[in-house]
Short mmCIF file of C-alpha atoms in Angstrom, two decimals:
data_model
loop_
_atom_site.label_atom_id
_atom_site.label_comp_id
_atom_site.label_asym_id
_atom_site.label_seq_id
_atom_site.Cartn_x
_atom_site.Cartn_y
_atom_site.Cartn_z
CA UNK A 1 -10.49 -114.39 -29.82
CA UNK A 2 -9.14 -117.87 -30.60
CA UNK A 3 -10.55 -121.56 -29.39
CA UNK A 4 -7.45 -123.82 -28.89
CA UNK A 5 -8.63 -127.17 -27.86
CA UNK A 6 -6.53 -130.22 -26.72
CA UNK A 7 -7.33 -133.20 -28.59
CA UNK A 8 -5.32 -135.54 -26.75
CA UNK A 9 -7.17 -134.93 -23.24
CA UNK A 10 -9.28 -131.99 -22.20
CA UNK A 11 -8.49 -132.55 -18.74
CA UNK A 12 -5.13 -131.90 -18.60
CA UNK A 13 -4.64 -128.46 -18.23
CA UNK A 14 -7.41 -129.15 -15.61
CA UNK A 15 -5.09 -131.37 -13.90
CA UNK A 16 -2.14 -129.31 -14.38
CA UNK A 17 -3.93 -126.44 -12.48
CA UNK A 18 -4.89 -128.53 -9.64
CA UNK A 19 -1.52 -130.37 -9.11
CA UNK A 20 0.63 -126.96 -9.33
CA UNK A 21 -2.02 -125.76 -7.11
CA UNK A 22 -1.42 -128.21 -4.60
CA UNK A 23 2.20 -127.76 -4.74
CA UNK A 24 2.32 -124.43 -4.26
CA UNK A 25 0.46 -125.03 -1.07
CA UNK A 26 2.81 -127.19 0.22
CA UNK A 27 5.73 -124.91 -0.55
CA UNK A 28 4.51 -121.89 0.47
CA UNK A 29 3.25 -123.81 4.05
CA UNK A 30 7.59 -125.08 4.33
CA UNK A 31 8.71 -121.84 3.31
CA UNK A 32 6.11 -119.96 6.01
CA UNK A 33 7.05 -122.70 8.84
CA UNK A 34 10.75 -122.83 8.21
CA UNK A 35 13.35 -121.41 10.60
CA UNK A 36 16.78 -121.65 7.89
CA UNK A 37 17.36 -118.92 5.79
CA UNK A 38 18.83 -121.21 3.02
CA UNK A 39 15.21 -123.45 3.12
CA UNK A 40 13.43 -120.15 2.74
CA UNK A 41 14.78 -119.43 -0.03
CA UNK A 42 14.63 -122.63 -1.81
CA UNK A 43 10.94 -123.33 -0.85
CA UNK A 44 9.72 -119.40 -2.40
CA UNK A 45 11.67 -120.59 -5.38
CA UNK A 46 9.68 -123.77 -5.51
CA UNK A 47 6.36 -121.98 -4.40
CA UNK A 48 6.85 -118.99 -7.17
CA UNK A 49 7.23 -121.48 -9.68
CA UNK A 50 4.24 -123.74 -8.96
CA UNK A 51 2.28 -120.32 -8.58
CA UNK A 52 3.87 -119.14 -11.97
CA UNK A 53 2.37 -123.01 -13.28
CA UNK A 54 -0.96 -122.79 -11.60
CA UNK A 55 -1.59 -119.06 -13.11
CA UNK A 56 -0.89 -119.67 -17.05
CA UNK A 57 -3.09 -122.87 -16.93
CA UNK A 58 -5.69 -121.54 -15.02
CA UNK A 59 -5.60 -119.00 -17.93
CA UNK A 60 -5.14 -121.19 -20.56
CA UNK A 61 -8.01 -123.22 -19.63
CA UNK A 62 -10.56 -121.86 -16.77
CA UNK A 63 -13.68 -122.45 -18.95
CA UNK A 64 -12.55 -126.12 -18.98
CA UNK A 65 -11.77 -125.74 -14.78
CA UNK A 66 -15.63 -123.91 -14.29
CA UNK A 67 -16.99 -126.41 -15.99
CA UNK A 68 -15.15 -129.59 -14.82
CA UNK A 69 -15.54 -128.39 -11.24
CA UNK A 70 -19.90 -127.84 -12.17
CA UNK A 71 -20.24 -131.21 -12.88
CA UNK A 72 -19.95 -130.95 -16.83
CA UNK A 73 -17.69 -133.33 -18.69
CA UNK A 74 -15.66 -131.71 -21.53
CA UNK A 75 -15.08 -134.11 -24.31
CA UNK A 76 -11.90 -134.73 -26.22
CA UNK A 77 -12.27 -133.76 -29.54
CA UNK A 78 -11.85 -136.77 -31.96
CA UNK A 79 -13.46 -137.63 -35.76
CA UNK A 80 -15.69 -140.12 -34.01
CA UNK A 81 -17.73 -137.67 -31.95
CA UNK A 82 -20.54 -136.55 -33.41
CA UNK A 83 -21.78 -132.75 -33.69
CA UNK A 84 -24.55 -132.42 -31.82
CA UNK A 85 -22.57 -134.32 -28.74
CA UNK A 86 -19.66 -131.84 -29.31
CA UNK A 87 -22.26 -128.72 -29.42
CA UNK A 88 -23.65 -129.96 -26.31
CA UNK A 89 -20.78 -130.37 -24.23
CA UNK A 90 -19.52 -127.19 -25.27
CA UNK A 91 -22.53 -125.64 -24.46
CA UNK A 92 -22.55 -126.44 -21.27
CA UNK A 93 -19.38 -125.22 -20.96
CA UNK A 94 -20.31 -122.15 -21.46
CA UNK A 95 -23.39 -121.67 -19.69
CA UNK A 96 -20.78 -123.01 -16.80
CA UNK A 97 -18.86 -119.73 -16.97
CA UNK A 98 -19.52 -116.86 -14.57
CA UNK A 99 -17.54 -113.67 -15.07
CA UNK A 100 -17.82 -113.14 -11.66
CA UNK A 101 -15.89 -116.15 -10.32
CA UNK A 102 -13.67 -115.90 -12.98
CA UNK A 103 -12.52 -112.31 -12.10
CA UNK A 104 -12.48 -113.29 -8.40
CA UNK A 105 -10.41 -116.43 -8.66
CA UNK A 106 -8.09 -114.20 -11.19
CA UNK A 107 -7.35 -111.25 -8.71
CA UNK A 108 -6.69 -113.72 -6.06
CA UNK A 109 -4.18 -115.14 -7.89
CA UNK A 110 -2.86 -112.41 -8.89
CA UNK A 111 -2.08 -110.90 -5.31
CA UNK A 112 -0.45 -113.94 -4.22
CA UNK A 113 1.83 -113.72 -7.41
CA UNK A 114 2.42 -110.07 -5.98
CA UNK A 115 3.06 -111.23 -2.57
CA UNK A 116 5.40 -114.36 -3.38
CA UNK A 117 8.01 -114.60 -2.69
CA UNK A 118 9.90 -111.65 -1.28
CA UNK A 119 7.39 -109.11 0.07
CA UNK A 120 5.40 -112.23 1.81
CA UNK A 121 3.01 -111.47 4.44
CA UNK A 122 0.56 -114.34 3.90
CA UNK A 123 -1.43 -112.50 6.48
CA UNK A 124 -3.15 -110.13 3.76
CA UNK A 125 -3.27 -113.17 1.44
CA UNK A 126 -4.32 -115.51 3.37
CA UNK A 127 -7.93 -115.79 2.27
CA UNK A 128 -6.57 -115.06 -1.63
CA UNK A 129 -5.24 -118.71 -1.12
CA UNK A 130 -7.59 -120.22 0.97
CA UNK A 131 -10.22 -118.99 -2.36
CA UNK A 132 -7.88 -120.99 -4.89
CA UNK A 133 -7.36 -123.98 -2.40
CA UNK A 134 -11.09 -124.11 -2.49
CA UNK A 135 -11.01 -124.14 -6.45
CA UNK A 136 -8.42 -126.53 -6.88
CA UNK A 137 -10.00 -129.49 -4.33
CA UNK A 138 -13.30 -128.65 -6.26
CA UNK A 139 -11.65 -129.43 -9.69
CA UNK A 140 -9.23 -132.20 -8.20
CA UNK A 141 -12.97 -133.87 -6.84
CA UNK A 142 -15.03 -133.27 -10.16
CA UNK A 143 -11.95 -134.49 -12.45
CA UNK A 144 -11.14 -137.44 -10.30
CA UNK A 145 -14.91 -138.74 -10.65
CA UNK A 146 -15.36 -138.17 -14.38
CA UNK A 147 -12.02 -140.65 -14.54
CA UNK A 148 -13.35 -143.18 -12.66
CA UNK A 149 -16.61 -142.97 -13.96
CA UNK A 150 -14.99 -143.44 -17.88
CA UNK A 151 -12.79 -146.34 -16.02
CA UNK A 152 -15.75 -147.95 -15.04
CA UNK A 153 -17.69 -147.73 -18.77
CA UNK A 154 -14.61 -149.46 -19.96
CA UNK A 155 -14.48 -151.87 -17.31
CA UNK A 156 -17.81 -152.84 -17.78
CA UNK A 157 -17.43 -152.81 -22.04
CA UNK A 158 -14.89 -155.26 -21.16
CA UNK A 159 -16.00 -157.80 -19.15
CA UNK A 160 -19.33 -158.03 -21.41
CA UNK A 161 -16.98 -158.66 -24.32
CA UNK A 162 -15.49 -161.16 -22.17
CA UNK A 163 -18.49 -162.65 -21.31
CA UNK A 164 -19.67 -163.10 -24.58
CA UNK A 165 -16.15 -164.56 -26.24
CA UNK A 166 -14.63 -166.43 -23.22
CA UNK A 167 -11.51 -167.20 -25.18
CA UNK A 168 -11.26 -163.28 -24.44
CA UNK A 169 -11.62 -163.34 -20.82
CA UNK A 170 -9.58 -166.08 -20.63
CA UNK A 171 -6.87 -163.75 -22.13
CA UNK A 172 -7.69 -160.86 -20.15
CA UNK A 173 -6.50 -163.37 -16.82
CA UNK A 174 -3.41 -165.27 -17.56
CA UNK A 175 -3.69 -168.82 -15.64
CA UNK A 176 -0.38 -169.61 -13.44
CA UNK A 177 1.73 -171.98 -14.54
CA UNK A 178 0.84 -175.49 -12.73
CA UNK A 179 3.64 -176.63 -10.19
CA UNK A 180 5.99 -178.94 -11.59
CA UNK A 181 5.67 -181.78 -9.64
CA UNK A 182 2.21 -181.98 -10.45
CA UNK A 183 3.42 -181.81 -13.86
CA UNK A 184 6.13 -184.61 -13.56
CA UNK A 185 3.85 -187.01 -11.68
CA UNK A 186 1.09 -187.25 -14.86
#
């Protein structure tokens, strides 16, 4: 079995998941409620796809969506993290997974990819969606947080560096210009 790991963000298949998630939600709600053939149509399309986008990341990266949704921040993989920080995070990656939820959260997705679109009778897949709805506003939650919470590190790194070189913060806040006639009257 191969690792791949995304240096640039481990989050983003995360993200991907939730958002095509989401949007397959919404499509499959239009396609259920509408009452023109032509809409129908378009809206499975739309739904199918999103489904189709939700399924390969979910499998590309559920030990990342397990452990995102538990709490545990994955880290990006760069030279400047150290090993034991890396070994850590990892670790608690794993210890994150559960076959069990895995499989379940699998087979539900896979009956709604048998169901949509064409043979839809969101009756018998109702709770099948309902399960990855759940998963999806659990991930879309626990991601959401870790961002802020890095937004607010570097917030804070920033105004201390301001506050300690105020030639900096002065940067950071670009003064208006003054009105000109107080300019012309001087």
């Amino acid at each position: 079995m191969t690792l791949e790991m995304r240096a640039e963000s481990p989050l983003s298949g995360t993200i991907d998941f939730y958002q095509a998630a989401e949007k397959f939600t919404r499509y499959c709600s239009m396609c259920r409620n509408s009452k023109c053939v032509a809409d129908k149509v378009l809206y499975s399309r739309e739904a199918r796809e999103s489904l189709d986008i939700a399924y390969g990341e979910y499998l590309g990266n559920f030990p990342v969506i397990f452990a995102t949704k538990d709490g545990v921040k994955p880290m990006p993989v760069s030279m400047e993290i150290k090993t034991e920080e890396l070994k850590h995070s990892l670790e608690a990656q794993l210890a994150s997974l559960d076959k069990q939820k895995i499989k379940k959260h699998l087979s539900a997705l896979n009956n709604i990819k048998k169901c949509c679109p064409g043979n839809c009778d969101y009756k018998k897949v109702k709770k099948d969606v309902e399960k990855i709805q759940k998963l999806a506003e659990g991930v879309k939650k626990a991601t959401e947080t870790i961002y802020l919470e890095d937004l607010l590190d570097i917030t804070r790194k920033q105004l201390k560096e301001a506050a300690e070189d105020p030639e900096k913060f002065k940067s950071m806040f670009p003064m208006p210009p003054k009105p000109l006639e107080i300019e012309y009257r001087g």
